[in-house]
C-alpha positions as YAML, in Angstrom:
chain: A
units: angstrom
residues:
- id: 1
  name: UNK
  ca: [0.00, 0.00, 0.00]
- id: 2
  name: UNK
  ca: [1.03, 3.62, -0.46]
- id: 3
  name: UNK
  ca: [0.11, 6.65, 1.60]
- id: 4
  name: UNK
  ca: [-0.04, 10.36, 0.84]
- id: 5
  name: UNK
  ca: [-1.01, 13.22, 3.14]
- id: 6
  name: UNK
  ca: [-1.65, 16.79, 2.00]
- id: 7
  name: UNK
  ca: [-2.76, 19.95, 3.75]
- id: 8
  name: UNK
  ca: [-5.11, 22.52, 2.25]
- id: 9
  name: UNK
  ca: [-4.49, 25.87, 3.98]
- id: 10
  name: UNK
  ca: [-5.64, 29.21, 2.60]
- id: 11
  name: UNK
  ca: [-6.36, 27.50, -0.75]
- id: 12
  name: UNK
  ca: [-2.78, 26.25, -1.01]
- id: 13
  name: UNK
  ca: [-1.70, 22.61, -1.01]
- id: 14
  name: UNK
  ca: [1.31, 21.31, 0.89]
- id: 15
  name: UNK
  ca: [2.77, 17.82, 1.29]
- id: 16
  name: UNK
  ca: [2.76, 17.00, 5.01]
- id: 17
  name: UNK
  ca: [5.12, 14.04, 4.72]
- id: 18
  name: UNK
  ca: [8.06, 16.01, 3.31]
- id: 19
  name: UNK
  ca: [9.99, 18.95, 4.69]
- id: 20
  name: UNK
  ca: [9.58, 21.03, 1.54]
- id: 21
  name: UNK
  ca: [7.71, 24.23, 2.44]
- id: 22
  name: UNK
  ca: [6.66, 25.13, -1.11]
- id: 23
  name: UNK
  ca: [3.05, 24.76, -2.16]
- id: 24
  name: UNK
  ca: [1.99, 22.22, -4.76]
- id: 25
  name: UNK
  ca: [-0.37, 22.65, -7.69]
- id: 26
  name: UNK
  ca: [-3.67, 20.84, -8.00]
- id: 27
  name: UNK
  ca: [-4.27, 19.63, -11.55]
- id: 28
  name: UNK
  ca: [-6.76, 17.41, -13.36]
- id: 29
  name: UNK
  ca: [-6.03, 14.42, -15.54]
- id: 30
  name: UNK
  ca: [-8.50, 13.73, -18.38]
- id: 31
  name: UNK
  ca: [-8.84, 10.06, -17.37]
- id: 32
  name: UNK
  ca: [-8.00, 9.78, -13.67]
- id: 33
  name: UNK
  ca: [-9.37, 13.12, -12.50]
- id: 34
  name: UNK
  ca: [-7.92, 15.68, -10.01]
- id: 35
  name: UNK
  ca: [-4.47, 15.12, -8.56]
- id: 36
  name: UNK
  ca: [-1.67, 17.02, -6.81]
- id: 37
  name: UNK
  ca: [1.41, 17.51, -8.95]
- id: 38
  name: UNK
  ca: [4.63, 16.48, -7.22]
- id: 39
  name: UNK
  ca: [2.89, 14.75, -4.30]
- id: 40
  name: UNK
  ca: [5.01, 12.06, -2.67]
- id: 41
  name: UNK
  ca: [3.68, 8.52, -2.23]
- id: 42
  name: UNK
  ca: [5.12, 6.52, 0.67]
- id: 43
  name: UNK
  ca: [5.04, 2.73, 0.78]
- id: 44
  name: UNK
  ca: [3.67, 1.12, 3.95]
- id: 45
  name: UNK
  ca: [3.81, -2.59, 4.74]
- id: 46
  name: UNK
  ca: [2.39, -2.73, 8.28]
- id: 47
  name: UNK
  ca: [0.15, -0.87, 10.71]
- id: 48
  name: UNK
  ca: [3.14, 0.53, 12.62]
- id: 49
  name: UNK
  ca: [4.52, 2.28, 9.52]
- id: 50
  name: UNK
  ca: [1.06, 3.64, 8.77]
- id: 51
  name: UNK
  ca: [0.66, 5.12, 12.26]
- id: 52
  name: UNK
  ca: [4.16, 6.60, 12.12]
- id: 53
  name: UNK
  ca: [3.49, 8.41, 8.82]
- id: 54
  name: UNK
  ca: [0.13, 9.70, 10.04]
- id: 55
  name: UNK
  ca: [1.69, 11.01, 13.22]
- id: 56
  name: UNK
  ca: [4.42, 12.78, 11.24]
- id: 57
  name: UNK
  ca: [1.90, 14.37, 8.92]
- id: 58
  name: UNK
  ca: [-0.43, 15.54, 11.66]
- id: 59
  name: UNK
  ca: [2.45, 17.09, 13.59]
- id: 60
  name: UNK
  ca: [3.20, 19.41, 10.65]
- id: 61
  name: UNK
  ca: [-0.27, 20.86, 10.22]
- id: 62
  name: UNK
  ca: [-1.06, 24.53, 10.65]
- id: 63
  name: UNK
  ca: [-2.53, 25.12, 14.12]
- id: 64
  name: UNK
  ca: [-3.64, 28.18, 16.06]
- id: 65
  name: UNK
  ca: [-4.99, 29.01, 19.48]
- id: 66
  name: UNK
  ca: [-8.70, 29.67, 19.91]
- id: 67
  name: UNK
  ca: [-10.96, 30.15, 22.91]
- id: 68
  name: UNK
  ca: [-11.94, 26.48, 22.83]
- id: 69
  name: UNK
  ca: [-8.65, 24.88, 21.83]
- id: 70
  name: UNK
  ca: [-5.10, 26.05, 22.29]
- id: 71
  name: UNK
  ca: [-3.84, 24.08, 19.29]
- id: 72
  name: UNK
  ca: [-6.77, 24.09, 16.89]
- id: 73
  name: UNK
  ca: [-6.11, 22.92, 13.37]
- id: 74
  name: UNK
  ca: [-6.46, 25.76, 10.88]
- id: 75
  name: UNK
  ca: [-6.39, 23.64, 7.73]
- id: 76
  name: UNK
  ca: [-7.84, 20.55, 6.10]
- id: 77
  name: UNK
  ca: [-5.83, 17.35, 5.85]
- id: 78
  name: UNK
  ca: [-6.40, 14.81, 3.08]
- id: 79
  name: UNK
  ca: [-5.02, 11.34, 3.68]
- id: 80
  name: UNK
  ca: [-5.07, 8.90, 0.75]
- id: 81
  name: UNK
  ca: [-4.30, 5.22, 1.15]
- id: 82
  name: UNK
  ca: [-3.90, 3.36, -2.15]
- id: 83
  name: UNK
  ca: [-4.01, -0.42, -2.51]
- id: 84
  name: UNK
  ca: [-1.92, -1.51, -5.54]
- id: 85
  name: UNK
  ca: [-3.41, -5.01, -5.42]
- id: 86
  name: UNK
  ca: [-6.62, -3.78, -7.01]
- id: 87
  name: UNK
  ca: [-4.92, -2.88, -10.28]
- id: 88
  name: UNK
  ca: [-2.83, -6.03, -10.09]
- id: 89
  name: UNK
  ca: [-5.90, -8.24, -9.68]
- id: 90
  name: UNK
  ca: [-7.67, -6.48, -12.53]
- id: 91
  name: UNK
  ca: [-4.74, -7.11, -14.87]
- id: 92
  name: UNK
  ca: [-4.50, -10.77, -13.81]
- id: 93
  name: UNK
  ca: [-8.21, -11.34, -14.42]
- id: 94
  name: UNK
  ca: [-8.02, -9.58, -17.77]
- id: 95
  name: UNK
  ca: [-5.17, -11.82, -18.90]
- id: 96
  name: UNK
  ca: [-6.98, -14.97, -17.77]
- id: 97
  name: UNK
  ca: [-10.21, -13.96, -19.50]
- id: 98
  name: UNK
  ca: [-8.33, -13.16, -22.71]
- id: 99
  name: UNK
  ca: [-6.47, -16.50, -22.52]
- id: 100
  name: UNK
  ca: [-9.74, -18.35, -21.98]
- id: 101
  name: UNK
  ca: [-11.34, -16.63, -24.98]
- id: 102
  name: UNK
  ca: [-8.38, -17.52, -27.21]
- id: 103
  name: UNK
  ca: [-8.40, -21.16, -26.11]
- id: 104
  name: UNK
  ca: [-12.18, -21.40, -26.64]
- id: 105
  name: UNK
  ca: [-11.91, -19.92, -30.14]
- id: 106
  name: UNK
  ca: [-9.07, -22.26, -31.10]
- id: 107
  name: UNK
  ca: [-10.97, -25.23, -29.69]
- id: 108
  name: UNK
  ca: [-14.10, -24.39, -31.67]
- id: 109
  name: UNK
  ca: [-12.07, -24.08, -34.86]
- id: 110
  name: UNK
  ca: [-10.48, -27.50, -34.27]
- id: 111
  name: UNK
  ca: [-13.70, -29.42, -33.55]
- id: 112
  name: UNK
  ca: [-15.75, -31.00, -36.37]
- id: 113
  name: UNK
  ca: [-18.57, -28.77, -37.52]
- id: 114
  name: UNK
  ca: [-22.14, -29.89, -36.76]
- id: 115
  name: UNK
  ca: [-24.52, -30.56, -39.61]
- id: 116
  name: UNK
  ca: [-26.03, -27.45, -41.12]
- id: 117
  name: UNK
  ca: [-23.22, -25.13, -40.03]
- id: 118
  name: UNK
  ca: [-20.61, -23.47, -42.17]
- id: 119
  name: UNK
  ca: [-17.72, -25.86, -42.84]
- id: 120
  name: UNK
  ca: [-14.43, -25.85, -44.63]
- id: 121
  name: UNK
  ca: [-13.39, -28.31, -47.33]
- id: 122
  name: UNK
  ca: [-12.13, -30.93, -44.85]
- id: 123
  name: UNK
  ca: [-15.33, -30.89, -42.78]
- id: 124
  name: UNK
  ca: [-14.02, -28.70, -39.96]
- id: 125
  name: UNK
  ca: [-15.90, -25.73, -38.61]
- id: 126
  name: UNK
  ca: [-15.06, -22.47, -40.33]
- id: 127
  name: UNK
  ca: [-12.27, -20.75, -38.43]
- id: 128
  name: UNK
  ca: [-13.47, -18.08, -36.03]
- id: 129
  name: UNK
  ca: [-11.66, -14.87, -35.15]
- id: 130
  name: UNK
  ca: [-9.06, -15.38, -32.43]
- id: 131
  name: UNK
  ca: [-8.42, -12.24, -30.39]
- id: 132
  name: UNK
  ca: [-4.73, -12.65, -29.59]
- id: 133
  name: UNK
  ca: [-4.38, -8.93, -28.90]
- id: 134
  name: UNK
  ca: [-6.75, -9.07, -25.95]
- id: 135
  name: UNK
  ca: [-3.77, -9.00, -23.58]
- id: 136
  name: UNK
  ca: [0.01, -9.05, -23.65]
- id: 137
  name: UNK
  ca: [-0.04, -12.66, -22.41]
- id: 138
  name: UNK
  ca: [-2.08, -14.00, -25.34]
- id: 139
  name: UNK
  ca: [-0.13, -11.90, -27.83]
- id: 140
  name: UNK
  ca: [3.15, -13.43, -26.66]
- id: 141
  name: UNK
  ca: [1.62, -16.94, -26.72]
- id: 142
  name: UNK
  ca: [0.20, -16.57, -30.23]
- id: 143
  name: UNK
  ca: [2.74, -18.90, -31.87]
- id: 144
  name: UNK
  ca: [2.60, -21.37, -28.98]
- id: 145
  name: UNK
  ca: [-1.19, -21.66, -28.98]
- id: 146
  name: UNK
  ca: [-2.02, -21.52, -32.67]
- id: 147
  name: UNK
  ca: [1.26, -21.70, -34.55]
- id: 148
  name: UNK
  ca: [3.80, -24.36, -35.47]
- id: 149
  name: UNK
  ca: [4.34, -25.44, -31.90]
- id: 150
  name: UNK
  ca: [3.46, -28.32, -29.62]
- id: 151
  name: UNK
  ca: [2.35, -26.80, -26.34]
- id: 152
  name: UNK
  ca: [1.87, -28.72, -23.10]
- id: 153
  name: UNK
  ca: [-0.49, -27.27, -20.50]
- id: 154
  name: UNK
  ca: [0.11, -28.28, -16.87]
- id: 155
  name: UNK
  ca: [-2.89, -27.76, -14.57]
- id: 156
  name: UNK
  ca: [-2.52, -27.74, -10.80]
- id: 157
  name: UNK
  ca: [-5.52, -28.91, -8.77]
- id: 158
  name: UNK
  ca: [-6.11, -29.64, -5.11]
- id: 159
  name: UNK
  ca: [-8.03, -32.48, -3.42]
- id: 160
  name: UNK
  ca: [-9.18, -30.14, -0.62]
- id: 161
  name: UNK
  ca: [-12.89, -29.43, -0.49]
- id: 162
  name: UNK
  ca: [-12.20, -25.73, 0.11]
- id: 163
  name: UNK
  ca: [-10.58, -25.54, -3.33]
- id: 164
  name: UNK
  ca: [-13.45, -27.23, -5.14]
- id: 165
  name: UNK
  ca: [-14.51, -24.21, -7.21]
- id: 166
  name: UNK
  ca: [-10.94, -23.39, -8.23]
- id: 167
  name: UNK
  ca: [-10.23, -27.01, -9.13]
- id: 168
  name: UNK
  ca: [-13.42, -27.28, -11.20]
- id: 169
  name: UNK
  ca: [-12.69, -24.08, -13.15]
- id: 170
  name: UNK
  ca: [-9.10, -25.22, -13.75]
- id: 171
  name: UNK
  ca: [-10.24, -28.59, -15.11]
- id: 172
  name: UNK
  ca: [-12.74, -26.91, -17.41]
- id: 173
  name: UNK
  ca: [-10.00, -24.59, -18.60]
- id: 174
  name: UNK
  ca: [-7.72, -27.55, -19.32]
- id: 175
  name: UNK
  ca: [-10.52, -29.42, -21.12]
- id: 176
  name: UNK
  ca: [-10.96, -26.50, -23.48]
- id: 177
  name: UNK
  ca: [-7.22, -26.39, -24.12]
- id: 178
  name: UNK
  ca: [-7.20, -30.13, -24.89]
- id: 179
  name: UNK
  ca: [-9.57, -29.55, -27.81]
- id: 180
  name: UNK
  ca: [-7.00, -27.42, -29.67]
- id: 181
  name: UNK
  ca: [-5.47, -29.17, -32.68]
- id: 182
  name: UNK
  ca: [-2.60, -27.38, -34.37]
- id: 183
  name: UNK
  ca: [-1.96, -28.06, -38.04]
- id: 184
  name: UNK
  ca: [1.66, -27.07, -38.67]
- id: 185
  name: UNK
  ca: [2.91, -25.94, -42.03]
- id: 186
  name: UNK
  ca: [6.43, -25.82, -43.41]
- id: 187
  name: UNK
  ca: [8.04, -22.47, -42.73]
- id: 188
  name: UNK
  ca: [9.53, -21.54, -46.07]
- id: 189
  name: UNK
  ca: [9.51, -18.58, -48.37]
- id: 190
  name: UNK
  ca: [7.38, -18.85, -51.52]
- id: 191
  name: UNK
  ca: [10.42, -18.35, -53.77]
- id: 192
  name: UNK
  ca: [12.47, -21.08, -52.11]
- id: 193
  name: UNK
  ca: [9.99, -23.76, -53.13]
- id: 194
  name: UNK
  ca: [10.17, -22.65, -56.76]
- id: 195
  name: UNK
  ca: [13.97, -22.76, -56.64]
- id: 196
  name: UNK
  ca: [13.91, -26.31, -55.22]
- id: 197
  name: UNK
  ca: [11.48, -27.46, -57.90]
- id: 198
  name: UNK
  ca: [13.64, -25.95, -60.65]
- id: 199
  name: UNK
  ca: [16.76, -27.59, -59.27]
- id: 200
  name: UNK
  ca: [14.97, -30.94, -59.17]
- id: 201
  name: UNK
  ca: [13.87, -30.47, -62.76]
- id: 202
  name: UNK
  ca: [17.41, -29.59, -63.85]
- id: 203
  name: UNK
  ca: [18.78, -32.71, -62.16]
- id: 204
  name: UNK
  ca: [16.10, -34.83, -63.83]
- id: 205
  name: UNK
  ca: [16.93, -33.42, -67.27]
- id: 206
  name: UNK
  ca: [20.64, -33.97, -66.70]
- id: 207
  name: UNK
  ca: [19.93, -37.58, -65.81]
- id: 208
  name: UNK
  ca: [17.92, -38.00, -69.00]
- id: 209
  name: UNK
  ca: [20.72, -36.49, -71.09]
- id: 210
  name: UNK
  ca: [23.29, -38.74, -69.50]
- id: 211
  name: UNK
  ca: [21.08, -41.77, -70.09]
- id: 212
  name: UNK
  ca: [20.53, -40.73, -73.72]
- id: 213
  name: UNK
  ca: [24.29, -40.46, -74.31]
- id: 214
  name: UNK
  ca: [24.83, -43.92, -72.87]
- id: 215
  name: UNK
  ca: [22.07, -45.36, -75.06]
- id: 216
  name: UNK
  ca: [23.56, -43.84, -78.22]
- id: 217
  name: UNK
  ca: [27.00, -45.28, -77.51]
...
């Protein structure tokens, strides 16, 4: 987690966790909204570090004596605690969803097409669009999943009853991956095949000429 603490005093913004006295500027990002330019973010890993930073920030606030309180706060303090795991979890789920969609599309293309559906010349279902660019993970695995590769998927499951839902979803995921059938092709340039065919033809003609010479003698 990360923590920031700012003070708003007389319409000026100041970072309470640094010793810099200068005021900071409040700006607005078109996507993320308002933010404080130059505001420091401090990493915290336990409750003790969190309390220490809060105590440091509160000790630097503007205070003044009033009739009711001798050390009354004369400003507003904004404390922001950010959890980085939220973005991390969102990215992980996005990659898994994209990987599942790619595997499902490849599996559907590999299975025989039912009667009445659109089929290719060899009876397979017409190839569907595979969204490899759904995430960086699927884009990097494009050749492994649908190219000239033999990919092995290892699924980890648990016999514990508390892991039943995770085990079931993992097995379903693996079952979809098992349906993928890759049909490799020879990786060669179009011109190289023509050159090989011409060389074979030249060798065949040379053999015929040599045989003709022997027959005439």
